[in-house]
Tab-separated table of C-alpha atoms and ligand atoms in Angstrom:
chain	number	residue	atom	x	y	z
A	1	UNK	CA	108.068	107.021	86.517
A	2	UNK	CA	110.879	104.307	85.000
A	3	UNK	CA	111.503	102.228	87.478
A	4	UNK	CA	109.852	99.052	87.992
A	5	UNK	CA	109.102	99.781	91.786
A	6	UNK	CA	107.937	102.614	93.543
A	7	UNK	CA	108.904	103.012	97.132
A	8	UNK	CA	107.083	105.406	99.228
A	9	UNK	CA	107.410	106.326	103.147
A	10	UNK	CA	105.524	108.813	105.670
A	11	UNK	CA	108.597	110.350	106.832
A	12	UNK	CA	112.270	110.351	106.156
A	13	UNK	CA	112.732	109.357	109.680
A	14	UNK	CA	111.540	105.985	108.105
A	15	UNK	CA	115.104	105.816	105.654
A	16	UNK	CA	117.148	103.525	108.007
A	17	UNK	CA	114.225	100.996	107.984
A	18	UNK	CA	113.442	101.438	104.314
A	19	UNK	CA	116.862	101.033	103.135
A	20	UNK	CA	116.509	97.281	103.940
A	21	UNK	CA	114.085	97.303	101.055
A	22	UNK	CA	116.761	99.041	98.920
A	23	UNK	CA	119.267	96.809	99.651
A	24	UNK	CA	117.875	93.580	98.451
A	25	UNK	CA	116.305	95.527	95.239
A	26	UNK	CA	120.065	96.566	94.482
A	27	UNK	CA	121.030	92.827	95.010
A	28	UNK	CA	118.494	91.681	92.360
A	29	UNK	CA	119.296	95.047	90.009
A	30	UNK	CA	115.729	95.637	90.331
A	31	UNK	CA	115.186	99.424	89.576
A	32	UNK	CA	112.990	101.791	91.877
A	33	UNK	CA	112.133	105.333	92.540
A	34	UNK	CA	112.217	106.083	96.383
A	35	UNK	CA	110.694	109.277	97.948
A	36	UNK	CA	108.776	110.442	101.082
A	37	UNK	CA	104.823	110.774	100.976
A	38	UNK	CA	102.891	110.991	103.680
A	39	UNK	CA	98.972	109.952	103.545
A	40	UNK	CA	98.322	112.513	106.241
A	41	UNK	CA	100.540	115.442	105.618
A	42	UNK	CA	100.936	115.098	101.647
A	43	UNK	CA	97.366	113.251	100.300
A	44	UNK	CA	97.483	115.055	97.244
A	45	UNK	CA	101.261	114.319	96.373
A	46	UNK	CA	100.665	110.582	97.199
A	47	UNK	CA	98.004	110.252	94.419
A	48	UNK	CA	100.244	112.216	92.026
A	49	UNK	CA	103.065	109.820	92.785
A	50	UNK	CA	100.638	106.891	92.244
A	51	UNK	CA	99.457	108.193	89.072
A	52	UNK	CA	103.026	108.760	87.814
A	53	UNK	CA	103.740	105.239	88.643
A	54	UNK	CA	100.780	103.733	87.071
A	55	UNK	CA	101.780	105.749	83.764
A	56	UNK	CA	105.223	104.798	83.725
A	57	UNK	CA	106.839	101.247	84.000
A	58	UNK	CA	106.373	100.499	88.043
A	59	UNK	CA	104.703	97.159	88.794
A	60	UNK	CA	105.171	96.873	92.189
A	61	UNK	CA	104.592	99.759	94.866
A	62	UNK	CA	105.767	99.502	98.371
A	63	UNK	CA	104.876	101.758	101.215
A	64	UNK	CA	106.346	102.032	104.905
A	65	UNK	CA	104.836	104.229	107.791
A	66	UNK	CA	104.738	104.204	111.347
A	67	UNK	CA	101.910	105.457	113.620
A	68	UNK	CA	98.629	105.542	112.647
A	69	UNK	CA	100.035	104.164	109.212
A	70	UNK	CA	97.127	104.653	106.399
A	71	UNK	CA	99.933	105.262	103.512
A	72	UNK	CA	99.910	101.492	101.822
A	73	UNK	CA	96.079	101.441	102.563
A	74	UNK	CA	95.625	104.899	101.006
A	75	UNK	CA	98.035	103.658	98.129
A	76	UNK	CA	95.985	100.022	97.714
A	77	UNK	CA	92.896	102.416	97.301
A	78	UNK	CA	94.129	104.295	94.377
A	79	UNK	CA	95.613	101.418	92.171
A	80	UNK	CA	95.073	97.823	90.798
A	81	UNK	CA	99.425	97.595	91.164
A	82	UNK	CA	100.334	95.011	93.836
A	83	UNK	CA	100.997	97.185	97.111
A	84	UNK	CA	103.129	95.552	100.150
A	85	UNK	CA	103.108	97.496	103.075
A	86	UNK	CA	105.868	98.053	105.545
A	87	UNK	CA	104.829	98.645	109.390
A	88	UNK	CA	107.474	101.077	110.838
A	89	UNK	CA	108.504	100.728	114.626
A	90	UNK	CA	108.914	104.616	114.792
A	91	UNK	CA	106.105	105.619	117.717
A	92	UNK	CA	105.817	105.154	121.299
A	93	UNK	CA	104.218	101.751	120.483
A	94	UNK	CA	106.748	100.405	118.721
A	95	UNK	CA	105.127	99.431	115.646
A	96	UNK	CA	101.913	97.417	116.873
A	97	UNK	CA	100.075	100.821	115.999
A	98	UNK	CA	101.115	100.459	112.520
A	99	UNK	CA	100.805	96.529	112.220
A	100	UNK	CA	97.456	96.883	112.706
A	101	UNK	CA	96.999	99.724	110.266
A	102	UNK	CA	98.673	98.309	107.487
A	103	UNK	CA	97.410	94.795	107.854
A	104	UNK	CA	93.860	94.963	108.977
A	105	UNK	CA	92.514	96.395	105.363
A	106	UNK	CA	88.509	95.895	104.635
A	107	UNK	CA	87.748	93.098	102.386
A	108	UNK	CA	88.555	94.632	98.678
A	109	UNK	CA	91.858	96.555	99.069
A	110	UNK	CA	94.458	94.098	100.143
A	111	UNK	CA	98.037	95.445	101.200
A	112	UNK	CA	100.673	92.385	101.592
A	113	UNK	CA	101.802	93.398	105.116
A	114	UNK	CA	105.238	92.363	105.727
A	115	UNK	CA	106.592	91.969	109.700
A	116	UNK	CA	107.217	95.148	111.730
A	117	UNK	CA	110.748	97.159	111.096
A	118	UNK	CA	113.728	96.342	108.864
A	119	UNK	CA	112.739	92.580	108.396
A	120	UNK	CA	109.470	93.388	107.088
A	121	UNK	CA	111.368	96.108	104.579
A	122	UNK	CA	114.005	93.234	104.052
A	123	UNK	CA	111.268	90.770	103.050
A	124	UNK	CA	109.219	93.587	100.909
A	125	UNK	CA	112.612	93.699	98.785
A	126	UNK	CA	112.624	89.806	98.469
A	127	UNK	CA	108.942	89.776	97.942
A	128	UNK	CA	108.862	92.523	95.123
A	129	UNK	CA	111.731	90.017	93.740
A	130	UNK	CA	109.413	87.308	94.024
A	131	UNK	CA	106.473	89.194	91.997
A	132	UNK	CA	108.710	90.317	89.459
A	133	UNK	CA	110.527	87.060	88.835
A	134	UNK	CA	107.494	85.451	87.642
A	135	UNK	CA	108.178	87.197	84.318
A	136	UNK	CA	111.986	87.845	84.764
A	137	UNK	CA	114.222	84.760	84.405
A	138	UNK	CA	117.100	86.379	85.594
A	139	UNK	CA	115.308	87.280	88.743
A	140	UNK	CA	113.817	84.076	89.547
A	141	UNK	CA	117.218	82.687	88.972
A	142	UNK	CA	119.081	85.428	91.392
A	143	UNK	CA	115.958	84.096	93.700
A	144	UNK	CA	117.188	80.404	93.898
A	145	UNK	CA	120.664	81.303	94.433
A	146	UNK	CA	120.161	83.561	97.201
A	147	UNK	CA	118.247	81.126	99.197
A	148	UNK	CA	120.919	78.408	98.770
A	149	UNK	CA	123.527	81.047	99.829
A	150	UNK	CA	120.986	82.036	102.720
A	151	UNK	CA	120.783	77.987	103.587
A	152	UNK	CA	124.435	77.474	103.366
A	153	UNK	CA	125.177	80.617	105.905
A	154	UNK	CA	122.601	79.134	108.273
A	155	UNK	CA	124.805	75.656	108.325
A	156	UNK	CA	128.192	77.667	108.522
A	157	UNK	CA	126.644	78.878	111.848
A	158	UNK	CA	125.136	75.691	112.720
A	159	UNK	CA	128.872	74.208	112.642
A	160	UNK	CA	130.012	77.200	114.839
A	161	UNK	CA	127.377	75.892	117.307
A	162	UNK	CA	128.099	72.181	117.493
A	163	UNK	CA	131.815	73.063	117.583
A	164	UNK	CA	131.757	75.515	120.396
B	1	RP5	C1	104.628	108.596	110.399
B	1	RP5	O1	104.610	109.137	111.728
B	1	RP5	C2	105.534	108.361	109.660
B	1	RP5	O2	105.743	107.053	108.374
B	1	RP5	C3	106.621	107.954	110.706
B	1	RP5	O3	107.098	106.827	110.915
B	1	RP5	C4	105.862	108.503	111.532
B	1	RP5	C5	106.763	109.916	112.506
B	1	RP5	O4	107.013	110.951	111.481
B	1	RP5	P1	107.889	112.109	111.753
B	1	RP5	O5	107.235	112.828	112.793
B	1	RP5	O6	109.603	111.451	112.108
B	1	RP5	O7	107.898	112.828	110.571
B	1	RP5	O8	103.485	109.266	109.340
């Protein structure tokens, strides 16, 4: 696998949420391979994808799943690459199930768990840039610009509120 990031999701129904992560990775020119693989429905495929990521250039794995979300934890069990988990709000419990399943990993197998849903997916993209930015100066500098732009947008909005 040539990409820097492997993105897995439990179902194609998770794609609208996961695209918040790819939007950020695109902004930072970070390459990724994105596909669907379920810890429950396609366990063998999930392990094969991890092996392929490890043999290639992948440095971070992002895994998003909803319901009894074991994907990020299972991925973390099979690799020493950093795993970022996104709990997806796709079930009747609206992501609280996926949050607990993803964040409550037993000691020894960490998953860097983001917020539930699209906000979490966006943060997964930013967090990935922060990891890769440790040794990629272009990404590190783009992250500084990203924060400056975000602060400027907040100030612009604050002025609108003040002048209403
Ligand atoms: C999880 O179950 C998936 O990650 C998805 O969020 C949820 C529902 O999957 P589908 O029934 O839409 O395939 O495994």
